[in-house]
Coordinates of C-alpha atoms in Angstrom, one line a residue:
X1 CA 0.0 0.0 0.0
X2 CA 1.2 3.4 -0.8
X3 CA -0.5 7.1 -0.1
X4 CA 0.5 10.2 -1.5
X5 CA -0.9 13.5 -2.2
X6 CA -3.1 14.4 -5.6
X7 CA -5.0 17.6 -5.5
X8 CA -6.7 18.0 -1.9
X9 CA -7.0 14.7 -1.0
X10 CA -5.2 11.4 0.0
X11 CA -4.9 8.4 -2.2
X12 CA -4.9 4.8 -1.6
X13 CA -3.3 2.4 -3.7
X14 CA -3.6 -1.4 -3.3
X15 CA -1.6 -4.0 -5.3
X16 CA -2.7 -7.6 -4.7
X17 CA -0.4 -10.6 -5.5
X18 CA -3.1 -13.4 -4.6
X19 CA -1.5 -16.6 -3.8
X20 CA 2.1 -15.3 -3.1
X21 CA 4.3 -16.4 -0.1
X22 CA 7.2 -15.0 1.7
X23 CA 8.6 -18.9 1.3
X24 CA 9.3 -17.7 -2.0
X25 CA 9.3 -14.0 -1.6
X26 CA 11.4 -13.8 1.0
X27 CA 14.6 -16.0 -0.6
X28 CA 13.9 -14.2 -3.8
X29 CA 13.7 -10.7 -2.1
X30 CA 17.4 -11.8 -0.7
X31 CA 18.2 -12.6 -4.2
X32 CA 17.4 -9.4 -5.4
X33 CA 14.9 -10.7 -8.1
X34 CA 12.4 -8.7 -6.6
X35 CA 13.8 -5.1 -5.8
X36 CA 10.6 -3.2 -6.1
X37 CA 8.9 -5.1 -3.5
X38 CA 12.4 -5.0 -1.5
X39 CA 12.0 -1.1 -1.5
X40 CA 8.5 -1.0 -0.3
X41 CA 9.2 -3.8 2.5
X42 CA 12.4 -1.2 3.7
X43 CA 10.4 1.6 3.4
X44 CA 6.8 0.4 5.6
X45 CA 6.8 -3.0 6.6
X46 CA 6.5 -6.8 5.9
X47 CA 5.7 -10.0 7.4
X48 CA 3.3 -13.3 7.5
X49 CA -0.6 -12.5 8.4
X50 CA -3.0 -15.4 9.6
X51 CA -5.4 -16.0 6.8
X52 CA -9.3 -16.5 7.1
X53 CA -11.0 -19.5 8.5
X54 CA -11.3 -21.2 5.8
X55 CA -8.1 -19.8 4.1
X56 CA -9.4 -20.2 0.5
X57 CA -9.6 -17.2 -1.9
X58 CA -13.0 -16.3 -2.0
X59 CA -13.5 -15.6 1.8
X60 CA -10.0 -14.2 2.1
X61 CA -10.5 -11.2 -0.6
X62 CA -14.5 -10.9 0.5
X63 CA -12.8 -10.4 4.4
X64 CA -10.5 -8.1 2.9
X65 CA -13.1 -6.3 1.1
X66 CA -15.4 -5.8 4.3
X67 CA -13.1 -6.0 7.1
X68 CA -15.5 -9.1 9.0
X69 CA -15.0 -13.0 8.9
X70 CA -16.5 -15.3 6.8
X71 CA -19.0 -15.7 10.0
X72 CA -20.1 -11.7 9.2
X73 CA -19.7 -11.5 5.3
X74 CA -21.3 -15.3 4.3
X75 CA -19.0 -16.2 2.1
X76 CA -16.8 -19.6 2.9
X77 CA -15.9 -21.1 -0.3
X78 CA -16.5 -21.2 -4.2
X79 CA -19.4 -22.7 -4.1
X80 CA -22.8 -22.6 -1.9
X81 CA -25.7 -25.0 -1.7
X82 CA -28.9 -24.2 -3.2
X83 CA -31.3 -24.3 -0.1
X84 CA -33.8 -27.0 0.1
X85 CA -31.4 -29.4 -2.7
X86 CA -28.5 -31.0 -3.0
X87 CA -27.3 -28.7 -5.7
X88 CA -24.3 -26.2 -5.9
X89 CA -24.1 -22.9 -7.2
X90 CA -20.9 -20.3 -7.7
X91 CA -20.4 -17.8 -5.4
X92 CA -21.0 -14.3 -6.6
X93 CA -20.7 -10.6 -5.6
X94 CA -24.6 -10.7 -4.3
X95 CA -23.6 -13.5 -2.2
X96 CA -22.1 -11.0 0.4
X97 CA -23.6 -9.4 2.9
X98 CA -22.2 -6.7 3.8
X99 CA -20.9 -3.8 2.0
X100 CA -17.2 -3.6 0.5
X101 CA -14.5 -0.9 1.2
X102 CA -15.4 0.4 -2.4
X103 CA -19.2 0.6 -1.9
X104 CA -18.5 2.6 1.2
X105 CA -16.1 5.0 -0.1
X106 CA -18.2 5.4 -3.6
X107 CA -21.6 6.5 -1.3
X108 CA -18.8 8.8 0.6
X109 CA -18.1 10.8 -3.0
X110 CA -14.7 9.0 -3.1
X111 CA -13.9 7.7 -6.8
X112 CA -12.5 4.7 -6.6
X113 CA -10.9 1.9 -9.4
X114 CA -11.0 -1.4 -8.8
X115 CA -9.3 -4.6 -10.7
X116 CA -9.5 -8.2 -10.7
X117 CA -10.1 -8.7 -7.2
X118 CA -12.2 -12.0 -6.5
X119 CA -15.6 -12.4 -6.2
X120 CA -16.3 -9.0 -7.6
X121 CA -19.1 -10.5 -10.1
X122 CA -21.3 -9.3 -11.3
X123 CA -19.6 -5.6 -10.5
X124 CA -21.7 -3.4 -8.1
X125 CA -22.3 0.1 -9.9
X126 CA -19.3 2.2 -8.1
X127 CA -18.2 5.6 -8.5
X128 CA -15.5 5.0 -10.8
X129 CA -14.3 1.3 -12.6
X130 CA -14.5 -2.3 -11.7
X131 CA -13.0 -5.1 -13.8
X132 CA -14.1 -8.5 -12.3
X133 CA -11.1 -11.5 -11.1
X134 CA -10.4 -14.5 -12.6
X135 CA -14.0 -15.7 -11.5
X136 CA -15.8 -13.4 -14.2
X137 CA -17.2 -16.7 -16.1
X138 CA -17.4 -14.0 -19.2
X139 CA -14.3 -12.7 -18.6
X140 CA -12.9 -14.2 -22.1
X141 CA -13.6 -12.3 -24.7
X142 CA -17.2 -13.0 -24.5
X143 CA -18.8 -10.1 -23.2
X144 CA -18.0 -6.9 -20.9
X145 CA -20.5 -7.5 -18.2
X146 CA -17.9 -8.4 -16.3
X147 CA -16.7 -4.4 -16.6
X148 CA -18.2 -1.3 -14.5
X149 CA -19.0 0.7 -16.1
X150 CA -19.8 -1.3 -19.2
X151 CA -18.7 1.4 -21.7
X152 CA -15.8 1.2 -20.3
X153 CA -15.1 -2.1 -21.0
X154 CA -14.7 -0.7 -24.8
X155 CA -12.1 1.8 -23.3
X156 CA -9.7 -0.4 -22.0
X157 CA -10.0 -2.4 -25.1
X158 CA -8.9 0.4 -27.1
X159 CA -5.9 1.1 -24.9
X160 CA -4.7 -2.3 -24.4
X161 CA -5.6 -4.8 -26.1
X162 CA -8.2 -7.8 -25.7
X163 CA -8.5 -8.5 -22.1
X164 CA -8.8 -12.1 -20.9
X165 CA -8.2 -13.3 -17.1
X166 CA -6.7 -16.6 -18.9
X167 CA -6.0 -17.5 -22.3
X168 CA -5.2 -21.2 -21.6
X169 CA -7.3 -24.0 -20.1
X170 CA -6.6 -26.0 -16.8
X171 CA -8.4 -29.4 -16.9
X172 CA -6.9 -31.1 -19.4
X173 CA -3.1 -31.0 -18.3
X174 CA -0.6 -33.0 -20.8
X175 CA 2.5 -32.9 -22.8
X176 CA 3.2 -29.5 -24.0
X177 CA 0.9 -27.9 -21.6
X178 CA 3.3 -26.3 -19.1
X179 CA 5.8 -24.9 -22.0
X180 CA 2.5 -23.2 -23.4
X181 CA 1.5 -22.1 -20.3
X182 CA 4.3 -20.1 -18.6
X183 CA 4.6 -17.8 -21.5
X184 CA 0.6 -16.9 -20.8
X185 CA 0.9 -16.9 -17.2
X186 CA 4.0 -13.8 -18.0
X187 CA 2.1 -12.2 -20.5
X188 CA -1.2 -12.3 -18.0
X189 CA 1.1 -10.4 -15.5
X190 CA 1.7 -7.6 -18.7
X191 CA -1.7 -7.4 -19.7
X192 CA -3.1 -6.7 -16.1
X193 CA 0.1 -4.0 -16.1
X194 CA -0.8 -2.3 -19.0
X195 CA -4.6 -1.8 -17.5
X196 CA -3.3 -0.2 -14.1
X197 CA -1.1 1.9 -15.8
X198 CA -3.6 3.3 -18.1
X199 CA -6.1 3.3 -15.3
X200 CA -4.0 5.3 -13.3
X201 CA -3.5 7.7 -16.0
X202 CA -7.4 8.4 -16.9
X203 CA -7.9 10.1 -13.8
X204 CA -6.6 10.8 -10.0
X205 CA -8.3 8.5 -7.8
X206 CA -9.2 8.3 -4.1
X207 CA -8.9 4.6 -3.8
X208 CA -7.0 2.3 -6.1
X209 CA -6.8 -1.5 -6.3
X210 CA -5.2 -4.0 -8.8
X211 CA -4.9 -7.5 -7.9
X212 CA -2.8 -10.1 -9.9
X213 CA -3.5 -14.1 -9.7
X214 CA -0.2 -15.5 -12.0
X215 CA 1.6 -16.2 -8.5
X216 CA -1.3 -18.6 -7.1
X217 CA -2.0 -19.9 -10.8
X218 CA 1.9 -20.9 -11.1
X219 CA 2.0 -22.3 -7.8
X220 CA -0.6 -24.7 -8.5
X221 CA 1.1 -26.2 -11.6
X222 CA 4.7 -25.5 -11.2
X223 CA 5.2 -25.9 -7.6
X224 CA 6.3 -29.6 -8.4
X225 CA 9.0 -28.6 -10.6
X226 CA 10.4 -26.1 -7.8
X227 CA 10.6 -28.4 -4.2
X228 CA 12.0 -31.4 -4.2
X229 CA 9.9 -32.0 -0.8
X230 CA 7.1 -31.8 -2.8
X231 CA 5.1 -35.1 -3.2
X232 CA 5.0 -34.8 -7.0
X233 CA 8.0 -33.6 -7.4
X234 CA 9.2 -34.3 -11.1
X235 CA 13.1 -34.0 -11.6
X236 CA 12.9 -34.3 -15.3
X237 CA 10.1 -31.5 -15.6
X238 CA 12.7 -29.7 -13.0
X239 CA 16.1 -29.5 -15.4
X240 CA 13.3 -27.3 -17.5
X241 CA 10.8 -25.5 -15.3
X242 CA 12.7 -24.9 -12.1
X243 CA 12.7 -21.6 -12.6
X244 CA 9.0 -20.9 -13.6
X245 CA 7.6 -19.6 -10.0
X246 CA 11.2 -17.0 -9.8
X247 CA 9.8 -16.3 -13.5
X248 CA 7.1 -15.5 -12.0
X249 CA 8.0 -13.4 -9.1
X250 CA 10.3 -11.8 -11.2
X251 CA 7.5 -10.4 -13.7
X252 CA 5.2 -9.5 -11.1
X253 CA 7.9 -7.5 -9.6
X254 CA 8.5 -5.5 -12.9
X255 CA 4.7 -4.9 -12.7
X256 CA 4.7 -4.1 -9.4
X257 CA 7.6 -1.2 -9.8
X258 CA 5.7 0.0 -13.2
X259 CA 2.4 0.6 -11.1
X260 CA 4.8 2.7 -7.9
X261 CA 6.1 4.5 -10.7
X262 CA 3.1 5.9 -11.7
X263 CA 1.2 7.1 -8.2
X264 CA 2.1 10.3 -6.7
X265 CA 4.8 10.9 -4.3

């Protein structure tokens, strides 16, 4: 997080890396792969929080988003039983019950921007943007409902490019699949970039948040490659993907210091 001064009033800027850990951070930080987030660690602070109860996504971002538990803001995993049957449905936006920081602050006046943070569809009208996370089930070039305001999704067409959370499937995982994948997972990290940084330049904001998933998507597949502790560790995949999560880190780094470099002092 990082405040600064833009006209008459403070500004807030967020930058999620879902699914990263100081396990990894922290050696690479050493390293000096990741000097941007080395500067912002000397300059404020750093260290290991205690997740949500359960610590899965949606109820981590949705306690982040309204500052209660699960217990308070009803949401406790992906999915949710239909009441009265045995049947399942997605978790959504509506599912929460209490207001976000960003509905707060947008029925304060406060214009806020708000990007790929999970469970944020369908977007709640805000006064500003919001661009829906990786759960956006349109979110691939199909429509822009997953976009506040919807014109806007247009807008950030125009300025950078066809936006999709993913460009690459996950269910059917064979040969070739993780040398086409990495290259995605990078360019997914420079897509989401390029949308901040024009974001950023449309307009000061009171409140700005960007989140980026690539570090909790690599884990998942290339965490085998990386610890040979690992149950499914694969030393031949290793001699070629060992690097893929410092890859990773890496990229999200470069993002992360092209973002700082674009908020006020």
């Amino acid at each position: 997080m990082r405040s600064g001064t833009c006209t008459d009033h403070a500004v807030i800027a967020i930058i999620g890396l879902d699914g990263a850990t100081w396990d990894l951070a922290g050696p690479f930080l050493e390293a000096g792969d990741m000097p941007a987030l080395a500067a912002l660690v000397r300059a404020g602070a750093g260290g290991v929080l205690r997740s949500t109860t359960p610590p899965v996504t949606f109820p981590a971002w949705s306690s982040f988003m309204t500052g209660t538990n699960p217990g308070k803001h009803g949401i406790f995993d992906f999915t949710r039983r239909v009441p009265g049957t045995y049947e399942v449905a997605f978790v959504g936006s509506r599912d929460r019950r209490l207001p976000t920081m960003w509905r707060l602050l947008s029925d304060a006046g406060r214009r806020v921007a708000v990007l790929g943070v999970p469970t944020t569809y369908p977007p709640e009208p805000v006064n500003g943007i919001m661009v829906g996370g990786f759960d956006s089930p349109v979110a691939t070039g199909i429509d822009g409902s997953f976009v506040y305001p919807r014109a806007f999704y247009a807008e950030m067409t125009r300025a950078v490019g066809p936006y999709a959370v993913t460009d690459f499937q996950e269910l059917t995982i064979g040969p070739g699949w993780h040398a086409d994948a990495l290259p995605k997972i990078l360019a997914g990290v420079d897509r989401k970039r390029d949308l901040a940084r024009y974001v950023l330049r449309r307009e000061p904001w009171d409140c700005f948040m960007v989140l980026f998933g690539e570090a909790d998507t690599a884990s998942h597949h290339f965490w085998m490659f990386a610890d040979p502790s690992s149950p499914r560790f694969d030393p031949e995949g290793a001699a070629r993907f060992g690097s893929a999560l410092r890859d990773v880190y890496r990229r999200l780094d470069a993002a992360l210091a092209a973002i700082v470099a674009e908020l006020p002092a």
